[in-house]
Every structure is written in structure tokens, then in C-alpha cells.
PDB file of C-alpha atoms in Angstrom:
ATOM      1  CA  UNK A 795     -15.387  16.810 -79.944  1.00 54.00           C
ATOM      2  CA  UNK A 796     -13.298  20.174 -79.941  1.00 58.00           C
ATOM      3  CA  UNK A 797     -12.457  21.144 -75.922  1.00 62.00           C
ATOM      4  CA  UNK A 798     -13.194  24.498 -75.232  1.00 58.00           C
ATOM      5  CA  UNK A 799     -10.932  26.312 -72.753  1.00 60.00           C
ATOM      6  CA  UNK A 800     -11.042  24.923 -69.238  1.00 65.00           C
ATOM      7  CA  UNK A 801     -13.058  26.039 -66.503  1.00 56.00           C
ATOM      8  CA  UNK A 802     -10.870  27.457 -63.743  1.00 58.00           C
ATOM      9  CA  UNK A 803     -11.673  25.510 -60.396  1.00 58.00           C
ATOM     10  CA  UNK A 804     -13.081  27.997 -57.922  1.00 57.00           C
ATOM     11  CA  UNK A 805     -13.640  26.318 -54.397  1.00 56.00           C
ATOM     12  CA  UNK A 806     -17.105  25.644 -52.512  1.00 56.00           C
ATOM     13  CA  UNK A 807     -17.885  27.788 -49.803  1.00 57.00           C
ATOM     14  CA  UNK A 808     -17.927  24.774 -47.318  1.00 60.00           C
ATOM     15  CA  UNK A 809     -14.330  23.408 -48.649  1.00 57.00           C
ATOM     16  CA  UNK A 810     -11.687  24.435 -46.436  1.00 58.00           C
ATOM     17  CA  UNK A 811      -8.615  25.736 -48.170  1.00 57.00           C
ATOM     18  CA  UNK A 812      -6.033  23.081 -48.839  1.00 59.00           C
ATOM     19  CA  UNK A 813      -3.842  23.844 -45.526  1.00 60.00           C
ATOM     20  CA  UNK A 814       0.391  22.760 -45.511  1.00 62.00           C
ATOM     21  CA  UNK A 815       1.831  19.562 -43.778  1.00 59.00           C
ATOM     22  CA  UNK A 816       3.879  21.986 -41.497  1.00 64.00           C
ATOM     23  CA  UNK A 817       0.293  23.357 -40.415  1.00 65.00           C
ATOM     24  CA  UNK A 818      -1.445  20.495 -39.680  1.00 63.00           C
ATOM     25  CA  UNK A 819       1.691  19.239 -37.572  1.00 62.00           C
ATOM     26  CA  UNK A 820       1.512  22.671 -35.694  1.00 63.00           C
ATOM     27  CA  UNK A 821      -1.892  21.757 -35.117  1.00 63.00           C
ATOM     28  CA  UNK A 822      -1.066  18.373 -33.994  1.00 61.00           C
ATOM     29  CA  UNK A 823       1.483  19.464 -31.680  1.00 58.00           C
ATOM     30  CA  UNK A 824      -0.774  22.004 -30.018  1.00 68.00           C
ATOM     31  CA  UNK A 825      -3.245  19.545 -29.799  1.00 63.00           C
ATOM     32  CA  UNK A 826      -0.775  16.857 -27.568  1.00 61.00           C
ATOM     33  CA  UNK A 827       0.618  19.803 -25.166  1.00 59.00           C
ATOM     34  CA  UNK A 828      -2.619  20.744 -24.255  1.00 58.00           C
ATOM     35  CA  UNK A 829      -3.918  17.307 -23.634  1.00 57.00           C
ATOM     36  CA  UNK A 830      -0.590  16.569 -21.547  1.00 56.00           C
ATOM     37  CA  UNK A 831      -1.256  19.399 -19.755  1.00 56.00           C
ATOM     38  CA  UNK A 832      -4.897  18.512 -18.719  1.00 65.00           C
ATOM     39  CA  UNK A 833      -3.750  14.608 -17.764  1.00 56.00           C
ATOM     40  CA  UNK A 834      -0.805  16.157 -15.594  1.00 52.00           C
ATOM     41  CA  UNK A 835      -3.185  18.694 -14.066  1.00 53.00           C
ATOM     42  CA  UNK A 836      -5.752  15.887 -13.559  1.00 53.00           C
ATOM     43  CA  UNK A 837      -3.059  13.406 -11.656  1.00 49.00           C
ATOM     44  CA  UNK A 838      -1.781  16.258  -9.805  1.00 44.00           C
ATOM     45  CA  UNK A 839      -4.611  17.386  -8.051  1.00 44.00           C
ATOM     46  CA  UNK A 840      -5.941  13.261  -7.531  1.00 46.00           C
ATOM     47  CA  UNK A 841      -2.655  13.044  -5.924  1.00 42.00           C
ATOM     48  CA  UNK A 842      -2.657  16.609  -3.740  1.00 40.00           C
ATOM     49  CA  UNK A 843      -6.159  14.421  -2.307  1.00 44.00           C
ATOM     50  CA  UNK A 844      -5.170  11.976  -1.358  1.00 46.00           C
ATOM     51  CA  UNK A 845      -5.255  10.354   1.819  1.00 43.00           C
ATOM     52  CA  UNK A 846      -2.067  11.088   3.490  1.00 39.00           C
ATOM     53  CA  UNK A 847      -2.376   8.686   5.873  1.00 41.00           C
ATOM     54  CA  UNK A 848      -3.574   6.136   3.679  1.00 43.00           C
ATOM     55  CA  UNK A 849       0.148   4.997   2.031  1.00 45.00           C
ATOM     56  CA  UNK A 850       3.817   6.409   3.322  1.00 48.00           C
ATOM     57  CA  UNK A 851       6.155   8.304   1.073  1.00 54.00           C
ATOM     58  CA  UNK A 852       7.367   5.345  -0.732  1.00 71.00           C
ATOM     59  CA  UNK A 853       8.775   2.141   0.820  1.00 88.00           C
ATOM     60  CA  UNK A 854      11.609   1.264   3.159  1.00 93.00           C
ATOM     61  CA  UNK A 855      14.655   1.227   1.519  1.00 88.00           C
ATOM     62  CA  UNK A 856      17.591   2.655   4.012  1.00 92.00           C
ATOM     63  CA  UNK A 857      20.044  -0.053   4.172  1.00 93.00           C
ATOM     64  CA  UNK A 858      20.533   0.568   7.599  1.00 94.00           C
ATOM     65  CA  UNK A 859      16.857   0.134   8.687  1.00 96.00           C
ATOM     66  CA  UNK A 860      16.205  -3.098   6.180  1.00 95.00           C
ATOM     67  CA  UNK A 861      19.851  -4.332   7.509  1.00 95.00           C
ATOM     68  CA  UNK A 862      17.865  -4.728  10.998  1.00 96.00           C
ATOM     69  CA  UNK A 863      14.535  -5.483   9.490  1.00 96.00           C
ATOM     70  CA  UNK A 864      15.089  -8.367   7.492  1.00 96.00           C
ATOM     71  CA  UNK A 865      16.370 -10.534  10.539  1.00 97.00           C
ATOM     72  CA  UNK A 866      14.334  -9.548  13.501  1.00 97.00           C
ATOM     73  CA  UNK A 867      11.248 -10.006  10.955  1.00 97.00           C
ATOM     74  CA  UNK A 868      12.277 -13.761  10.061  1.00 97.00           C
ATOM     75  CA  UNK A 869      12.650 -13.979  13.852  1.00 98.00           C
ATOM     76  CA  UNK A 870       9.184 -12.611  14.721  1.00 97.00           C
ATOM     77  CA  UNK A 871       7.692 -14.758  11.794  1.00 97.00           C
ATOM     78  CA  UNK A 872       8.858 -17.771  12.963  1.00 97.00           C
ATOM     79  CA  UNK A 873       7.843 -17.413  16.536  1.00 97.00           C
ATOM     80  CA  UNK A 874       4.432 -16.292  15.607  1.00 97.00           C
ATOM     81  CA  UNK A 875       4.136 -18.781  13.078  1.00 96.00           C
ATOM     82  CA  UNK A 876       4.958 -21.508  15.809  1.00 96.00           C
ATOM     83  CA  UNK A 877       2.532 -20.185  18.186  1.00 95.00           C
ATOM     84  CA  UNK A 878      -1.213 -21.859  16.797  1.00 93.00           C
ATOM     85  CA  UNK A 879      -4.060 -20.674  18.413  1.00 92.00           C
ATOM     86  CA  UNK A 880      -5.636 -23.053  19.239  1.00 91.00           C
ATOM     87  CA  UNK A 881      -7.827 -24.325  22.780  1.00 91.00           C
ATOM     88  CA  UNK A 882     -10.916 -22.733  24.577  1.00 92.00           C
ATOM     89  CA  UNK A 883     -11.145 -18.929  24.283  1.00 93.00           C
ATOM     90  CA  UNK A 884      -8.303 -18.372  27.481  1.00 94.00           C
ATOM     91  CA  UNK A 885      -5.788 -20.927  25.894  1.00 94.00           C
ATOM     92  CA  UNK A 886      -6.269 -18.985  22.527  1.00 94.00           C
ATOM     93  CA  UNK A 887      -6.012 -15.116  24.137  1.00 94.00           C
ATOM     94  CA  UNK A 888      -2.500 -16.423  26.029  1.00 96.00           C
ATOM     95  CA  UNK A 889      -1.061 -17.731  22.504  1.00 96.00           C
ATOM     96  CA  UNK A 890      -2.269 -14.354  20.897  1.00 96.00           C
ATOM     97  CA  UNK A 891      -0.695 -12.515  23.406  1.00 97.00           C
ATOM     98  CA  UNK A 892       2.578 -14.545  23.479  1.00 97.00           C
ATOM     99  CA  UNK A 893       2.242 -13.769  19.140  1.00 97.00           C
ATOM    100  CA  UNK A 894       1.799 -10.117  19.886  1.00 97.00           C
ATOM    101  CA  UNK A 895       5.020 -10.271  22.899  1.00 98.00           C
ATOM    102  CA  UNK A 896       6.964 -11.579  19.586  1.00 98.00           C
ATOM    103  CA  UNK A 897       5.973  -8.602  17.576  1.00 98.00           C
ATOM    104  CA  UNK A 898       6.709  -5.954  20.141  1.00 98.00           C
ATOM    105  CA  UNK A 899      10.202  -7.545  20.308  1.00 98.00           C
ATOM    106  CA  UNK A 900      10.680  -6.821  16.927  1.00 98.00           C
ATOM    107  CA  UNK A 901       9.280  -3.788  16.560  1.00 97.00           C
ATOM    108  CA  UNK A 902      11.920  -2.381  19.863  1.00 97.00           C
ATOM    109  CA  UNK A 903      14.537  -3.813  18.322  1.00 97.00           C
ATOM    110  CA  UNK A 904      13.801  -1.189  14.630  1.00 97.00           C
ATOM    111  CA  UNK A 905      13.125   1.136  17.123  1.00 96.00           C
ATOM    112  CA  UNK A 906      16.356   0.838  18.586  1.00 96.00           C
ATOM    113  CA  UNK A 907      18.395   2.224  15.485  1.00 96.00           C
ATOM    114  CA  UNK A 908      19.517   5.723  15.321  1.00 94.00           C
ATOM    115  CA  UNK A 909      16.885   8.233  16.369  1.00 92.00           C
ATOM    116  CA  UNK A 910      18.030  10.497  14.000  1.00 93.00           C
ATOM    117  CA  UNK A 911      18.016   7.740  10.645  1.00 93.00           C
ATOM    118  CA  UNK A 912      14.798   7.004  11.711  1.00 92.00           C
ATOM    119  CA  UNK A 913      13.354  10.384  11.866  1.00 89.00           C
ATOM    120  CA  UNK A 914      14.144  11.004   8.688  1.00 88.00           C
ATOM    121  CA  UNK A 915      12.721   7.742   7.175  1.00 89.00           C
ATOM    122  CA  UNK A 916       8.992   8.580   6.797  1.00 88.00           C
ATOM    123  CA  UNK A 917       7.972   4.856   5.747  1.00 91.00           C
ATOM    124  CA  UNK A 918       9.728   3.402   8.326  1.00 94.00           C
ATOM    125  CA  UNK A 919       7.718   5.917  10.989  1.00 92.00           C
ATOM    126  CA  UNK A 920       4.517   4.993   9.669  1.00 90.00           C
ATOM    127  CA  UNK A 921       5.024   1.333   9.543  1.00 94.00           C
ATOM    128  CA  UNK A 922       6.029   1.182  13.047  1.00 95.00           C
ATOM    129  CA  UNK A 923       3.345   2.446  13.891  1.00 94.00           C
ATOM    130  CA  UNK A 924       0.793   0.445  11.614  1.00 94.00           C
ATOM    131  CA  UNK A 925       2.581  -2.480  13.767  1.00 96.00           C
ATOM    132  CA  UNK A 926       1.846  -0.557  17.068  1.00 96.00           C
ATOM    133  CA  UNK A 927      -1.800  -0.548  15.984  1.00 95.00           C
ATOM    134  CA  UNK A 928      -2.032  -4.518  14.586  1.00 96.00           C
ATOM    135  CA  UNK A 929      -0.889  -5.045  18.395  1.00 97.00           C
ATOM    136  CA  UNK A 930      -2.936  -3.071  19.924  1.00 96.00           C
ATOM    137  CA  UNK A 931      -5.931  -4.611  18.117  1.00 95.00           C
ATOM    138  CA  UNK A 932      -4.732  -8.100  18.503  1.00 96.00           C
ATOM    139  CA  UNK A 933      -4.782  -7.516  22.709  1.00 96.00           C
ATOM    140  CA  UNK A 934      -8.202  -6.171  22.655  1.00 95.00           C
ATOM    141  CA  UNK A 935      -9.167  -8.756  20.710  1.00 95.00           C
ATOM    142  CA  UNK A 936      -7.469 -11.724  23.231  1.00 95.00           C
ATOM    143  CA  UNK A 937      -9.008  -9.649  26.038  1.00 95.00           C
ATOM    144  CA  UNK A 938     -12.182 -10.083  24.788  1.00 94.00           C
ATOM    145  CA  UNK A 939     -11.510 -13.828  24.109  1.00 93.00           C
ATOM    146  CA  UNK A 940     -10.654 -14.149  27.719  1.00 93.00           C
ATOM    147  CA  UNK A 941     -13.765 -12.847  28.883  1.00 93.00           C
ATOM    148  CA  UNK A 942     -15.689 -15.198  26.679  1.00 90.00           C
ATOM    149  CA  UNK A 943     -16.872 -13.145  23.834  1.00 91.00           C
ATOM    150  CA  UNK A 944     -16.612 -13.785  20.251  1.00 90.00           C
ATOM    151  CA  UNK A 945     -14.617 -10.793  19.124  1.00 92.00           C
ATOM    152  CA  UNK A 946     -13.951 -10.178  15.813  1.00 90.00           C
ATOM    153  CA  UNK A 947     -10.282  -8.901  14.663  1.00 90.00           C
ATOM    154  CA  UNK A 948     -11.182  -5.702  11.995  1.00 89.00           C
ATOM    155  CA  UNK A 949      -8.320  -4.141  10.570  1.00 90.00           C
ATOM    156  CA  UNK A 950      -8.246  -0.286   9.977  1.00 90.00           C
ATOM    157  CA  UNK A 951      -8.323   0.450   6.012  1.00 88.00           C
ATOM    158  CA  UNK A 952      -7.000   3.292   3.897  1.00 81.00           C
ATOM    159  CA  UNK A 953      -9.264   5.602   2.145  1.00 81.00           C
ATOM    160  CA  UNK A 954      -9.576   2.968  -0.817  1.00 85.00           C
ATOM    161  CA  UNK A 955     -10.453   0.477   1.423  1.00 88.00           C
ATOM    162  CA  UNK A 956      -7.428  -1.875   1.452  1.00 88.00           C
ATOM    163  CA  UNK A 957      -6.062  -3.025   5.268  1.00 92.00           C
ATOM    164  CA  UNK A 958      -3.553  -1.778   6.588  1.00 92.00           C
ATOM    165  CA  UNK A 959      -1.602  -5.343   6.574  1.00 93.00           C
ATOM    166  CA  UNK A 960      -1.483  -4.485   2.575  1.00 93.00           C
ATOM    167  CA  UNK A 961       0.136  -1.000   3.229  1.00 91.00           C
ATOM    168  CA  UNK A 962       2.890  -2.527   5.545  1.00 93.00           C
ATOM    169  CA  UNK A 963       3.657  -5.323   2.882  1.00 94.00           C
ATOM    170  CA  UNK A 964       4.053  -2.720   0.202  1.00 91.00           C
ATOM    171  CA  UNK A 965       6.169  -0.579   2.209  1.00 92.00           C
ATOM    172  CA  UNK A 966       8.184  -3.611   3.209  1.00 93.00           C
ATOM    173  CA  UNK A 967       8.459  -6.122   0.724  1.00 90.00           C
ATOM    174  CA  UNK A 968      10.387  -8.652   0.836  1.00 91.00           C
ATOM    175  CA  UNK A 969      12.381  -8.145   3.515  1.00 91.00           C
ATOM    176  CA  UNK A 970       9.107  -8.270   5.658  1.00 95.00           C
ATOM    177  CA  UNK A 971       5.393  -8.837   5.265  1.00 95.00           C
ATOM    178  CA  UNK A 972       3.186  -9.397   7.846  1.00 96.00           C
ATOM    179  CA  UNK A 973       2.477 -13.283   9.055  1.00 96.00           C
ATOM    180  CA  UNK A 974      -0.829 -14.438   7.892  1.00 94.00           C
ATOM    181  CA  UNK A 975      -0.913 -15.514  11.389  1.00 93.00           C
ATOM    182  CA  UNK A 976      -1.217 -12.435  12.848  1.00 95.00           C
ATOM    183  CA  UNK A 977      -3.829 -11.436  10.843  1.00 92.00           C
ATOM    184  CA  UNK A 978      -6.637 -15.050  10.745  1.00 83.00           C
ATOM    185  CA  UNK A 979      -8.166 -14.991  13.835  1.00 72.00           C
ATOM    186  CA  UNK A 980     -10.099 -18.413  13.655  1.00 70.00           C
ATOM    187  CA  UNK A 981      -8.220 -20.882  16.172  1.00 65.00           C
ATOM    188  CA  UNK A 982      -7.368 -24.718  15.021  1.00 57.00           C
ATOM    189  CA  UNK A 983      -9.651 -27.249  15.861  1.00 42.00           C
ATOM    190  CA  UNK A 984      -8.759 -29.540  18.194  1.00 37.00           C
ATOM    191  CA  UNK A 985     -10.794 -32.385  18.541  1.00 31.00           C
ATOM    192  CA  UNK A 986     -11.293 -33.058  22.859  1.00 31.00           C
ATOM    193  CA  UNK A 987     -10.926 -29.678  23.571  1.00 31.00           C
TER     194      UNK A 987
END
């Protein structure tokens, strides 16, 4: 059958006109700045929120400060961790007090590097005084021991919840984390006691 001349191809009104590679990478490219912008907008302002109290700056990592740390922490560890509470509720409050005697040693003897290095170590400031507040919580809770209650040891959290035990780890780690010790308040049984 004889072909007549061809039809010329006129496009649909609902086709799109064939567009260039250089285009649709434009396109593309747009398309990944914007939605880097919005994610680093997003994480921005999610981090401008956030608790400041709830984590330090970073973690501890002056040599100076960890040079002290890392010693006077494996001291205070081991004399905690040799102390067992253990006995009727004034025999447990004395050990627990003795534990927290330990930690104050160790935290005086951080305390007793160079004002000025640690002013300007922000972690270091707010672990000290995380440590000042485990102690503090540790002697209320032997007080009450002493007078015969059945305290119970509750650690302050940061705004996601975690204790602040977690938060000194972190900040710390591995030169010193705190002694699971310090932190389980249920005394050894002792049978006869």
C-alpha cells in the first residue's frame, strides 16, 4: 500500500514539552538546596531549645583537668566501691556518708586546679557540680536512713528524661564514670543482722 506523506506530530495539550538534561539537573539542584536548607533550619532551631542545662558544651577534654581526673577518680572508685552498705538503717547511712566523704575528696582535689583553666572549661563546671548535687542527695538520703525511714535515692533528669549520672559519664568517659555504687541504694543482705 502506497504511504502518503506523513503526518507531522503536533503535541497533546497535557504533554509537557520535552525539557533538556541541563534543566532537569537545574531543577534537581534547586530541589536539594532548598531541602538542605529546611533540615538545617529544622536542627537549628531544635538545638537553640534545648535544655541548656540538660548536657554541657561538649565533654572534658583539657589535658590538664583529665591529667587530675583520671587518678583521683580511680581513687574515689575504689574507696566507694570498698565501702558496702550494708547493716540496719544507721550502719548503712555511716557507710553512705563515709562513700560520699570519698567523693568530696575528689571533687576538692579538681577543684583545686587553676581557677582560671577551670573557668574556662564549661563541662568541667557543670560536672562538678552534677557531683555536688549526687552528694548532696546521697546525705539526705543517709539522714533519712538514720532516722528510720525508707528513703528513696531519685536522681534529677535532663529535659529528655535521662539522670544526671548519664550526663556526667558522657562528659567524662573513660577517664571517669560514676560508681554504680553511688548510685544503687539497696544495702547487702546480711543474714543476723
Amino acid at each position: 500500500m502506497p504511504s502518503g506523506p506523513e503526518y507531522p506530530h503536533y503535541p497533546i495539550a497535557h504533554e509537557p514539552p520535552p525539557q533538556s538534561l541541563s534543566q532537569l539537573w537545574l531543577v534537581a539542584a534547586i530541589g536539594f538546596v532548598v531541602g538542605s536548607l529546611i533540615v538545617a533550619t529544622v536542627a537549628v532551631v531544635v538545638i537553640s531549645r534545648a535544655d541548656p542545662s540538660a548536657a554541657f558544651a561538649t565533654y572534658i577534654d583539657d589535658p590538664e583537668i583529665l591529667h587530675v581526673i583520671e587518678p583521683e577518680c580511680g581513687r574515689m572508685t575504689d574507696t566507694v566501691e570498698s565501702l558496702i552498705v550494708t547493716g540496719t538503717p544507721k550502719e548503712q547511712a555511716a557507710v553512705i556518708v563515709k562513700q560520699n566523704e570519698a567523693v568530696e575528696r575528689f571533687v576538692a582535689a579538681v577543684r583545686e586546679i587553676d581557677a582560671d583553666v577551670l573557668a574556662t572549661d564549661e563541662p568541667t563546671v557543670g560536672w562538678l557540680a552534677d557531683w555536688d548535687v549526687l552528694v548532696s542527695l546521697r546525705s539526705v538520703y543517709a539522714a533519712e536512713l538514720e532516722r528510720g525511714n525508707r528513703p528513696v535515692l531519685e536522681l534529677p533528669t535532663d529535659s529528655v528524661g535521662d539522670p544526671i549520672n548519664e550526663r556526667m559519664d558522657w562528659a567524662s568517659e573513660p577517664e571517669c564514670v560514676v560508681p554504680d555504687t553511688l548510685l544503687d541504694t539497696d544495702p547487702e543482705v546480711v543474714k543476723g543482722v
